[in-house]
mmCIF file of C-alpha atoms in Angstrom:
data_model
loop_
_atom_site.group_PDB
_atom_site.id
_atom_site.type_symbol
_atom_site.label_atom_id
_atom_site.label_comp_id
_atom_site.label_asym_id
_atom_site.label_seq_id
_atom_site.Cartn_x
_atom_site.Cartn_y
_atom_site.Cartn_z
ATOM 1 C CA MET G 1 25.920 33.023 -12.690
ATOM 2 C CA SER G 2 25.276 29.639 -11.068
ATOM 3 C CA LEU G 3 24.626 26.510 -13.088
ATOM 4 C CA GLU G 4 20.955 26.645 -12.313
ATOM 5 C CA GLU G 5 20.719 30.282 -13.607
ATOM 6 C CA LYS G 6 22.524 29.416 -16.673
ATOM 7 C CA GLU G 7 20.205 26.489 -17.444
ATOM 8 C CA LYS G 8 17.075 28.609 -17.431
ATOM 9 C CA TYR G 9 18.508 30.496 -20.384
ATOM 10 C CA ALA G 10 19.833 27.535 -22.209
ATOM 11 C CA ARG G 11 16.292 25.940 -22.020
ATOM 12 C CA HIS G 12 14.665 29.127 -23.353
ATOM 13 C CA ALA G 13 17.223 29.034 -26.267
ATOM 14 C CA ARG G 14 16.334 25.436 -27.211
ATOM 15 C CA GLU G 15 12.506 26.271 -27.007
ATOM 16 C CA VAL G 16 12.967 29.331 -29.281
ATOM 17 C CA TRP G 17 15.204 27.233 -31.720
ATOM 18 C CA ASP G 18 12.790 24.268 -31.715
ATOM 19 C CA GLY G 19 9.789 26.712 -32.445
ATOM 20 C CA TYR G 20 11.794 28.238 -35.308
ATOM 21 C CA LEU G 21 12.435 24.884 -37.025
ATOM 22 C CA SER G 22 8.869 23.572 -36.508
ATOM 23 C CA SER G 23 7.318 26.911 -38.058
ATOM 24 C CA GLY G 24 9.198 26.348 -41.218
ATOM 25 C CA ALA G 25 9.053 30.086 -41.759
ATOM 26 C CA ALA G 26 11.364 31.197 -44.345
ATOM 27 C CA PRO G 27 10.954 34.636 -46.128
ATOM 28 C CA ASN G 28 11.273 34.136 -49.798
ATOM 29 C CA PRO G 29 13.324 30.984 -49.842
ATOM 30 C CA LYS G 30 15.783 30.994 -52.751
ATOM 31 C CA PRO G 31 14.814 28.550 -55.571
ATOM 32 C CA ARG G 32 17.266 25.627 -55.571
ATOM 33 C CA LYS G 33 18.194 24.273 -59.094
ATOM 34 C CA GLN G 34 21.075 22.173 -57.730
ATOM 35 C CA THR G 35 22.027 19.267 -59.988
ATOM 36 C CA LYS G 36 24.963 17.830 -57.905
ATOM 37 C CA LEU G 37 24.532 16.538 -54.426
ATOM 38 C CA VAL G 38 27.263 17.655 -51.808
ATOM 39 C CA THR G 39 27.044 15.864 -48.542
ATOM 40 C CA ARG G 40 29.306 14.737 -45.727
ATOM 41 C CA CYS G 41 27.092 11.681 -45.086
ATOM 42 C CA SER G 42 29.631 8.929 -45.880
ATOM 43 C CA PRO G 43 28.585 5.343 -45.236
ATOM 44 C CA GLY G 44 31.712 4.066 -47.029
ATOM 45 C CA ARG G 45 34.037 5.950 -44.433
ATOM 46 C CA LEU G 46 32.149 4.412 -41.560
ATOM 47 C CA PHE G 47 32.264 0.961 -43.306
ATOM 48 C CA LYS G 48 36.024 1.068 -43.362
ATOM 49 C CA VAL G 49 36.279 1.948 -39.611
ATOM 50 C CA LEU G 50 33.847 -0.917 -38.717
ATOM 51 C CA GLN G 51 35.879 -3.416 -40.521
ATOM 52 C CA ARG G 52 38.893 -2.693 -38.234
ATOM 53 C CA LEU G 53 37.153 -3.087 -34.831
ATOM 54 C CA THR G 54 38.126 -5.765 -32.568
ATOM 55 C CA PRO G 55 35.791 -8.242 -31.045
ATOM 56 C CA GLU G 56 35.925 -6.366 -27.739
ATOM 57 C CA GLN G 57 35.064 -3.100 -29.567
ATOM 58 C CA LYS G 58 32.212 -4.545 -31.371
ATOM 59 C CA GLU G 59 30.708 -5.734 -28.029
ATOM 60 C CA ALA G 60 31.122 -2.136 -26.650
ATOM 61 C CA VAL G 61 29.256 -0.796 -29.703
ATOM 62 C CA LYS G 62 26.484 -3.322 -29.087
ATOM 63 C CA SER G 63 26.172 -2.267 -25.383
ATOM 64 C CA MET G 64 25.645 1.497 -26.360
ATOM 65 C CA GLY G 65 22.516 0.385 -28.677
ATOM 66 C CA PHE G 66 24.352 0.773 -32.043
ATOM 67 C CA GLY G 67 25.021 -2.894 -32.862
ATOM 68 C CA SER G 68 22.828 -2.692 -35.917
ATOM 69 C CA LEU G 69 25.314 -0.508 -37.658
ATOM 70 C CA LEU G 70 27.797 -3.323 -37.478
ATOM 71 C CA GLY G 71 25.646 -4.901 -40.366
ATOM 72 C CA LEU G 72 26.200 -1.951 -42.617
ATOM 73 C CA ARG G 73 26.774 -3.142 -46.130
ATOM 74 C CA CYS G 74 25.943 -0.107 -48.164
ATOM 75 C CA ARG G 75 29.179 1.887 -48.892
ATOM 76 C CA THR G 76 28.077 4.630 -51.316
ATOM 77 C CA LEU G 77 25.204 6.979 -51.653
ATOM 78 C CA ARG G 78 23.038 7.138 -54.664
ATOM 79 C CA ARG G 79 23.322 10.974 -55.027
ATOM 80 C CA SER G 80 20.730 11.316 -57.701
ATOM 81 C CA LEU G 81 18.245 9.487 -55.720
ATOM 82 C CA CYS G 82 18.945 11.505 -52.467
ATOM 83 C CA LEU G 83 18.705 14.806 -54.503
ATOM 84 C CA TRP G 84 15.301 13.573 -56.045
ATOM 85 C CA LEU G 85 13.991 12.874 -52.510
ATOM 86 C CA LEU G 86 15.250 16.157 -51.035
ATOM 87 C CA GLU G 87 13.205 17.894 -53.640
ATOM 88 C CA ARG G 88 10.162 16.144 -52.296
ATOM 89 C CA PHE G 89 10.923 16.573 -48.715
ATOM 90 C CA ASP G 90 8.342 18.521 -46.840
ATOM 91 C CA THR G 91 10.159 19.836 -43.595
ATOM 92 C CA THR G 92 7.019 21.330 -42.082
ATOM 93 C CA ASN G 93 5.210 18.029 -42.036
ATOM 94 C CA CYS G 94 8.201 15.829 -41.981
ATOM 95 C CA SER G 95 7.144 13.834 -45.040
ATOM 96 C CA LEU G 96 8.048 12.705 -48.605
ATOM 97 C CA GLU G 97 5.834 13.157 -51.514
ATOM 98 C CA ILE G 98 6.142 9.998 -53.491
ATOM 99 C CA CYS G 99 3.765 8.543 -56.096
ATOM 100 C CA ASN G 100 1.386 11.519 -55.433
ATOM 101 C CA VAL G 101 1.212 10.522 -51.705
ATOM 102 C CA ASP G 102 2.597 12.383 -48.716
ATOM 103 C CA VAL G 103 4.398 9.745 -46.856
ATOM 104 C CA PRO G 104 5.145 10.792 -43.275
ATOM 105 C CA LEU G 105 8.476 10.017 -41.527
ATOM 106 C CA THR G 106 8.566 9.099 -37.899
ATOM 107 C CA PRO G 107 11.314 7.841 -35.316
ATOM 108 C CA ASN G 108 9.766 4.293 -35.834
ATOM 109 C CA ASP G 109 10.936 4.489 -39.489
ATOM 110 C CA VAL G 110 14.390 5.145 -38.361
ATOM 111 C CA GLU G 111 14.282 2.154 -35.990
ATOM 112 C CA MET G 112 12.968 0.011 -38.903
ATOM 113 C CA VAL G 113 15.550 1.171 -41.352
ATOM 114 C CA LEU G 114 18.682 1.639 -39.344
ATOM 115 C CA GLY G 115 17.899 -0.376 -36.133
ATOM 116 C CA LEU G 116 18.424 2.493 -33.666
ATOM 117 C CA SER G 117 15.940 3.085 -30.634
ATOM 118 C CA ALA G 118 12.948 5.050 -31.229
ATOM 119 C CA SER G 119 12.041 5.342 -27.637
ATOM 120 C CA GLY G 120 13.714 6.506 -24.404
ATOM 121 C CA LYS G 121 15.377 9.728 -23.145
ATOM 122 C CA GLU G 122 15.300 12.712 -25.521
ATOM 123 C CA VAL G 123 19.000 13.546 -26.631
ATOM 124 C CA VAL G 124 19.826 17.019 -25.440
ATOM 125 C CA ASN G 125 22.951 18.532 -26.797
ATOM 126 C CA SER G 126 23.278 21.668 -24.694
ATOM 127 C CA GLY G 127 24.211 22.589 -21.134
ATOM 128 C CA PRO G 128 26.634 24.241 -19.092
ATOM 129 C CA GLU G 129 30.102 24.508 -21.066
ATOM 130 C CA ASP G 130 32.167 24.066 -18.048
ATOM 131 C CA MET G 131 30.743 20.530 -17.792
ATOM 132 C CA ILE G 132 32.468 19.424 -21.071
ATOM 133 C CA SER G 133 35.661 21.656 -20.885
ATOM 134 C CA ASP G 134 37.921 18.721 -20.193
ATOM 135 C CA LEU G 135 36.239 16.685 -22.990
ATOM 136 C CA ARG G 136 36.700 19.480 -25.495
ATOM 137 C CA ASN G 137 40.436 19.871 -24.559
ATOM 138 C CA SER G 138 40.870 16.028 -25.139
ATOM 139 C CA TYR G 139 39.401 16.268 -28.566
ATOM 140 C CA ASN G 140 41.208 19.707 -29.381
ATOM 141 C CA ALA G 141 38.045 21.228 -29.881
ATOM 142 C CA ILE G 142 38.407 24.586 -28.070
ATOM 143 C CA ASN G 143 37.643 26.972 -30.843
ATOM 144 C CA HIS G 144 36.309 24.693 -33.545
ATOM 145 C CA GLY G 145 34.612 21.211 -34.116
ATOM 146 C CA ILE G 146 36.045 17.827 -33.416
ATOM 147 C CA SER G 147 37.979 16.659 -36.342
ATOM 148 C CA VAL G 148 36.659 13.380 -38.112
ATOM 149 C CA ARG G 149 40.254 12.369 -38.936
ATOM 150 C CA LEU G 150 41.391 12.754 -35.232
ATOM 151 C CA LEU G 151 38.484 10.503 -34.341
ATOM 152 C CA GLU G 152 39.518 7.736 -36.875
ATOM 153 C CA GLU G 153 42.986 7.735 -35.288
ATOM 154 C CA GLN G 154 41.553 7.351 -31.804
ATOM 155 C CA LEU G 155 39.208 4.498 -32.997
ATOM 156 C CA ALA G 156 42.379 2.696 -34.349
ATOM 157 C CA THR G 157 43.442 1.807 -30.819
ATOM 158 C CA ALA G 158 42.726 -1.509 -29.276
ATOM 159 C CA GLU G 159 41.036 -0.246 -26.041
ATOM 160 C CA SER G 160 37.177 -0.623 -25.772
ATOM 161 C CA GLY G 161 36.449 1.523 -22.716
ATOM 162 C CA ASP G 162 34.496 4.861 -22.365
ATOM 163 C CA ASP G 163 36.911 6.845 -24.480
ATOM 164 C CA PHE G 164 36.582 4.406 -27.448
ATOM 165 C CA LYS G 165 32.793 4.433 -26.960
ATOM 166 C CA ARG G 166 32.647 8.212 -26.912
ATOM 167 C CA SER G 167 34.761 8.558 -29.867
ATOM 168 C CA PHE G 168 32.796 5.830 -31.776
ATOM 169 C CA VAL G 169 29.529 7.831 -31.051
ATOM 170 C CA LEU G 170 30.976 10.950 -32.286
ATOM 171 C CA TYR G 171 32.336 9.474 -35.473
ATOM 172 C CA VAL G 172 29.005 7.686 -36.372
ATOM 173 C CA LEU G 173 27.151 11.073 -35.761
ATOM 174 C CA GLY G 174 29.653 13.000 -37.896
ATOM 175 C CA THR G 175 29.837 10.656 -40.786
ATOM 176 C CA LEU G 176 26.475 8.953 -41.157
ATOM 177 C CA LEU G 177 23.646 9.845 -38.668
ATOM 178 C CA CYS G 178 24.131 13.707 -38.145
ATOM 179 C CA PRO G 179 26.694 15.107 -40.491
ATOM 180 C CA THR G 180 26.789 18.796 -41.029
ATOM 181 C CA ALA G 181 28.363 20.948 -43.830
ATOM 182 C CA ARG G 182 31.812 20.709 -42.207
ATOM 183 C CA LEU G 183 34.002 17.611 -42.049
ATOM 184 C CA ASP G 184 34.036 17.669 -38.211
ATOM 185 C CA VAL G 185 31.642 17.030 -35.422
ATOM 186 C CA SER G 186 29.872 19.527 -33.256
ATOM 187 C CA PRO G 187 31.443 19.747 -29.725
ATOM 188 C CA SER G 188 27.813 20.313 -28.359
ATOM 189 C CA PHE G 189 27.412 16.432 -28.856
ATOM 190 C CA LEU G 190 29.631 15.964 -25.970
ATOM 191 C CA HIS G 191 26.924 17.102 -23.546
ATOM 192 C CA PHE G 192 24.988 13.789 -23.760
ATOM 193 C CA LEU G 193 28.247 11.846 -23.850
ATOM 194 C CA THR G 194 29.539 12.656 -20.460
ATOM 195 C CA ASN G 195 28.126 9.457 -19.015
ATOM 196 C CA MET G 196 28.556 6.573 -21.524
ATOM 197 C CA ASP G 197 26.393 4.299 -19.341
ATOM 198 C CA LEU G 198 23.343 6.216 -20.446
ATOM 199 C CA VAL G 199 23.817 6.155 -24.167
ATOM 200 C CA HIS G 200 21.636 3.086 -24.823
ATOM 201 C CA GLN G 201 18.759 4.845 -23.200
ATOM 202 C CA TYR G 202 18.552 7.658 -25.574
ATOM 203 C CA ASN G 203 15.793 8.108 -28.452
ATOM 204 C CA TRP G 204 18.297 8.075 -31.353
ATOM 205 C CA GLY G 205 15.359 7.798 -33.903
ATOM 206 C CA LYS G 206 13.851 11.192 -32.889
ATOM 207 C CA PHE G 207 17.341 12.964 -32.666
ATOM 208 C CA LEU G 208 18.325 11.713 -36.177
ATOM 209 C CA LEU G 209 14.966 12.743 -37.708
ATOM 210 C CA ASP G 210 15.140 16.205 -36.126
ATOM 211 C CA ARG G 211 18.544 16.888 -37.324
ATOM 212 C CA LEU G 212 17.692 15.774 -40.628
ATOM 213 C CA VAL G 213 14.564 18.044 -40.852
ATOM 214 C CA ARG G 214 16.841 20.994 -39.690
ATOM 215 C CA GLU G 215 19.561 20.326 -42.219
ATOM 216 C CA VAL G 216 17.074 19.954 -45.212
ATOM 217 C CA LEU G 217 15.249 23.122 -44.216
ATOM 218 C CA ARG G 218 18.548 25.040 -44.254
ATOM 219 C CA PHE G 219 19.344 23.495 -47.735
ATOM 220 C CA HIS G 220 15.877 24.412 -48.992
ATOM 221 C CA GLN G 221 16.232 28.035 -47.779
ATOM 222 C CA GLY G 222 19.540 28.368 -49.684
ATOM 223 C CA LYS G 223 21.583 28.818 -46.369
ATOM 224 C CA GLN G 224 23.919 26.146 -47.168
ATOM 225 C CA ARG G 225 24.922 24.206 -50.387
ATOM 226 C CA THR G 226 26.003 21.053 -48.502
ATOM 227 C CA VAL G 227 23.259 18.899 -47.380
ATOM 228 C CA GLY G 228 23.479 17.520 -43.817
ATOM 229 C CA GLY G 229 21.687 14.775 -42.066
ATOM 230 C CA CYS G 230 21.434 11.054 -42.515
ATOM 231 C CA LEU G 231 20.707 10.706 -46.294
ATOM 232 C CA LEU G 232 21.274 6.988 -46.291
ATOM 233 C CA PHE G 233 18.097 6.853 -44.180
ATOM 234 C CA LEU G 234 16.204 8.540 -46.881
ATOM 235 C CA GLN G 235 17.725 6.250 -49.697
ATOM 236 C CA LEU G 236 16.926 3.005 -47.707
ATOM 237 C CA PHE G 237 13.451 4.111 -46.750
ATOM 238 C CA TYR G 238 12.551 4.763 -50.393
ATOM 239 C CA TYR G 239 13.870 1.437 -51.495
ATOM 240 C CA GLU G 240 11.664 -0.480 -48.970
ATOM 241 C CA ASN G 241 8.638 1.759 -49.419
ATOM 242 C CA ILE G 242 8.402 1.792 -53.178
ATOM 243 C CA SER G 243 7.519 -1.466 -54.797
ATOM 244 C CA LEU G 244 8.651 -2.111 -58.425
ATOM 245 C CA GLU G 245 6.993 -5.487 -58.579
ATOM 246 C CA GLY G 246 3.441 -4.741 -57.917
ATOM 247 C CA SER G 247 2.749 -7.983 -56.119
ATOM 248 C CA SER G 248 0.071 -7.995 -53.573
ATOM 249 C CA ALA G 249 1.574 -11.203 -51.774
ATOM 250 C CA PRO G 250 3.373 -10.708 -48.464
ATOM 251 C CA VAL G 251 6.986 -10.055 -48.961
ATOM 252 C CA PRO G 252 9.684 -11.374 -46.486
ATOM 253 C CA THR G 253 12.082 -8.565 -45.473
ATOM 254 C CA ILE G 254 14.778 -8.036 -43.033
ATOM 255 C CA VAL G 255 14.507 -5.865 -39.912
ATOM 256 C CA PRO G 256 16.357 -3.436 -39.837
ATOM 257 C CA TYR G 257 16.430 -2.735 -43.470
ATOM 258 C CA LEU G 258 19.889 -1.734 -43.386
ATOM 259 C CA PHE G 259 20.948 -5.333 -43.459
ATOM 260 C CA SER G 260 19.333 -5.875 -46.696
ATOM 261 C CA TRP G 261 20.981 -3.436 -48.970
ATOM 262 C CA GLY G 262 24.539 -3.981 -50.047
ATOM 263 C CA GLU G 263 26.239 -2.627 -53.172
ATOM 264 C CA GLU G 264 24.923 -5.606 -55.358
ATOM 265 C CA GLU G 265 21.294 -5.273 -54.217
ATOM 266 C CA ILE G 266 21.442 -1.436 -54.681
ATOM 267 C CA ALA G 267 22.994 -1.660 -58.208
ATOM 268 C CA GLU G 268 20.093 -4.137 -59.161
ATOM 269 C CA ARG G 269 17.412 -1.787 -57.663
ATOM 270 C CA GLU G 270 18.945 1.175 -59.560
ATOM 271 C CA LYS G 271 19.039 -0.582 -62.805
ATOM 272 C CA ARG G 272 15.362 -1.618 -62.436
ATOM 273 C CA GLU G 273 14.461 2.010 -61.731
ATOM 274 C CA LYS G 274 15.917 3.184 -65.066
ATOM 275 C CA GLU G 275 14.304 0.548 -66.875
ATOM 276 C CA LEU G 276 10.913 1.520 -65.612
ATOM 277 C CA GLY G 277 11.425 5.212 -66.357
ATOM 278 C CA GLY G 278 13.149 6.582 -63.234
ATOM 279 C CA TYR G 279 12.414 7.267 -59.619
ATOM 280 C CA GLY G 280 8.759 7.283 -58.600
ATOM 281 C CA SER G 281 7.621 4.904 -61.365
ATOM 282 C CA GLY G 282 6.803 2.117 -58.752
ATOM 283 C CA GLU G 283 3.905 2.067 -56.311
ATOM 284 C CA LEU G 284 3.586 2.660 -52.570
ATOM 285 C CA ALA G 285 4.140 -0.543 -50.720
ATOM 286 C CA SER G 286 0.728 -0.235 -48.744
ATOM 287 C CA LYS G 287 0.676 -4.235 -48.780
ATOM 288 C CA LYS G 288 1.626 -5.967 -45.700
ATOM 289 C CA LYS G 289 5.150 -7.175 -45.343
ATOM 290 C CA CYS G 290 6.632 -9.828 -43.121
ATOM 291 C CA HIS G 291 9.653 -9.129 -41.038
ATOM 292 C CA HIS G 292 12.546 -11.387 -40.088
ATOM 293 C CA MET G 293 15.331 -10.280 -37.654
ATOM 294 C CA GLU G 294 18.631 -10.992 -39.385
ATOM 295 C CA PHE G 295 22.106 -11.207 -38.125
ATOM 296 C CA PRO G 296 21.562 -12.286 -34.555
ATOM 297 C CA GLU G 297 25.128 -11.389 -33.767
ATOM 298 C CA TYR G 298 24.312 -7.749 -34.159
ATOM 299 C CA ARG G 299 21.372 -7.573 -31.688
ATOM 300 C CA ASP G 300 22.102 -5.041 -28.940
ATOM 301 C CA HIS G 301 20.234 -6.668 -26.048
ATOM 302 C CA PRO G 302 18.276 -9.938 -25.482
ATOM 303 C CA ASP G 303 15.129 -7.661 -25.425
ATOM 304 C CA GLY G 304 15.974 -6.014 -28.679
ATOM 305 C CA PRO G 305 13.674 -5.296 -31.591
ATOM 306 C CA LEU G 306 10.981 -7.978 -32.181
ATOM 307 C CA ILE G 307 9.416 -9.110 -35.535
ATOM 308 C CA THR G 308 6.056 -7.678 -36.273
ATOM 309 C CA THR G 309 3.935 -8.467 -39.318
ATOM 310 C CA GLU G 310 0.696 -6.542 -38.917
ATOM 311 C CA ILE G 311 1.860 -3.180 -40.739
ATOM 312 C CA SER G 312 -0.158 -1.690 -43.364
ATOM 313 C CA ARG G 313 2.424 1.138 -44.318
ATOM 314 C CA ILE G 314 6.115 0.121 -43.589
ATOM 315 C CA GLY G 315 7.588 1.817 -40.616
ATOM 316 C CA HIS G 316 4.497 2.945 -38.773
ATOM 317 C CA GLY G 317 3.545 -0.357 -36.978
ATOM 318 C CA PRO G 318 4.510 -1.095 -33.583
ATOM 319 C CA LEU G 319 8.115 -2.285 -33.588
ATOM 320 C CA ARG G 320 7.961 -3.602 -29.960
ATOM 321 C CA PRO G 321 4.711 -5.469 -29.252
ATOM 322 C CA GLU G 322 3.164 -5.590 -25.781
ATOM 323 C CA SER G 323 4.184 -9.038 -25.043
ATOM 324 C CA ASN G 324 7.221 -11.037 -26.435
ATOM 325 C CA GLU G 325 4.899 -13.516 -28.261
ATOM 326 C CA VAL G 326 5.308 -12.868 -32.037
ATOM 327 C CA MET G 327 2.517 -14.110 -34.579
ATOM 328 C CA MET G 328 4.053 -15.045 -37.921
ATOM 329 C CA PRO G 329 1.694 -15.901 -40.541
ATOM 330 C CA LEU G 330 2.050 -19.339 -42.323
ATOM 331 C CA PRO G 331 2.581 -17.625 -45.646
ATOM 332 C CA PHE G 332 5.574 -15.951 -44.196
ATOM 333 C CA ILE G 333 7.187 -19.185 -43.366
ATOM 334 C CA THR G 334 6.718 -20.581 -46.942
ATOM 335 C CA SER G 335 7.893 -17.436 -48.624
ATOM 336 C CA LEU G 336 10.997 -17.255 -46.602
ATOM 337 C CA LEU G 337 11.828 -20.938 -47.602
ATOM 338 C CA ALA G 338 11.106 -20.016 -51.071
ATOM 339 C CA CYS G 339 12.871 -16.758 -51.334
ATOM 340 C CA PRO G 340 15.877 -16.431 -53.627
ATOM 341 C CA GLN G 341 19.315 -17.165 -52.145
ATOM 342 C CA LYS G 342 20.477 -13.605 -52.533
ATOM 343 C CA HIS G 343 18.056 -12.457 -49.814
ATOM 344 C CA VAL G 344 19.376 -14.864 -47.255
ATOM 345 C CA ARG G 345 23.089 -15.228 -48.351
ATOM 346 C CA ARG G 346 24.315 -13.987 -45.089
ATOM 347 C CA GLN G 347 21.732 -15.728 -42.877
ATOM 348 C CA LYS G 348 22.938 -18.129 -40.493
ATOM 349 C CA ALA G 349 19.615 -19.846 -39.826
ATOM 350 C CA LEU G 350 16.008 -18.671 -40.664
ATOM 351 C CA PHE G 351 14.900 -19.311 -36.903
ATOM 352 C CA CYS G 352 18.007 -19.594 -34.892
ATOM 353 C CA THR G 353 16.997 -17.081 -32.439
ATOM 354 C CA TYR G 354 13.492 -18.451 -31.886
ATOM 355 C CA ASN G 355 11.971 -21.275 -29.918
ATOM 356 C CA PHE G 356 8.796 -22.826 -31.177
ATOM 357 C CA TYR G 357 6.017 -22.064 -28.740
ATOM 358 C CA SER G 358 2.612 -23.049 -29.953
ATOM 359 C CA TYR G 359 0.630 -23.731 -33.185
ATOM 360 C CA GLU G 360 -2.707 -22.298 -34.156
ATOM 361 C CA PRO G 361 -4.581 -22.638 -37.630
ATOM 362 C CA ASN G 362 -2.728 -20.470 -40.332
ATOM 363 C CA SER G 363 -0.089 -19.179 -38.019
ATOM 364 C CA PHE G 364 2.901 -19.954 -36.103
ATOM 365 C CA THR G 365 3.502 -18.418 -32.643
ATOM 366 C CA PHE G 366 7.121 -17.946 -31.446
ATOM 367 C CA LEU G 367 8.364 -16.886 -28.088
ATOM 368 C CA LEU G 368 11.531 -14.913 -28.169
#
């Protein structure tokens, strides 16, 4: 068959699979009483690789739109929290039931939490096999997946060209963003990695969320014991959206949230959760939160994510305003200056990436 004839059937197969996932149809799903979480999502493994990257390789990572991951500080998953969230994950509506409220998850939330783009071209991991046959051979993935250990060895080289970029994206997908039940990476991902100049144009937020829903659905149905998908996203989403303080004042926070949570901050949060009686003891953060872009060296492009403040439910406000003028309330300025040192310990300067533009009553306007 010609490539055009094959594509017709491949497209139909994708439509059927997407319809199956969206229906959530599961005849008599097995009850799951699992008390121990088994997952291949390993932020610590990725963290070690990131520490070994050369300056040239870090620039290559930024050029692909993955620069925010260079600010990863969390090295371990809180498995008890992740399992608690999985029990409250509604795969049909893509939402979490927390504090007696259904909290929807969208690609914008992925951008707020991890800093990955929530707009652009759809990531399609299917197509003619002969288009990726050479790449499969280069990764020794003829009859099985791409080994994570092999990718680690390839990332240890000093080069920063297309081969490094492709191996890096595969490694990130296999260890953090879209891990599966196996300790390898699906060769189907090679379909959207044939042209590395297009990687920064993809909607990674939607892709990550779709894969997470698929993996959690399979877990709920009892089809697999290991939980796939980016569980770190769920963990950090919970920390940022459930308030334990009960304050109604604007709270300064870092965008993306990934930058705010290291091992020390997570340990403090978990201790506070136990003191209050366990997960879900706080309240939904419906209050407005002020956002500040941290770590300017990790920004992918000059026109990267902007600060937004008018957000009534974290993660569902416009991350990229119509213009590049950013309104910042005066309380945000004072709260940043007054916030504890631990919230800004790695901050080079509060406003080092902004130029003062104009002043209006009760607000500052900055031009990026």
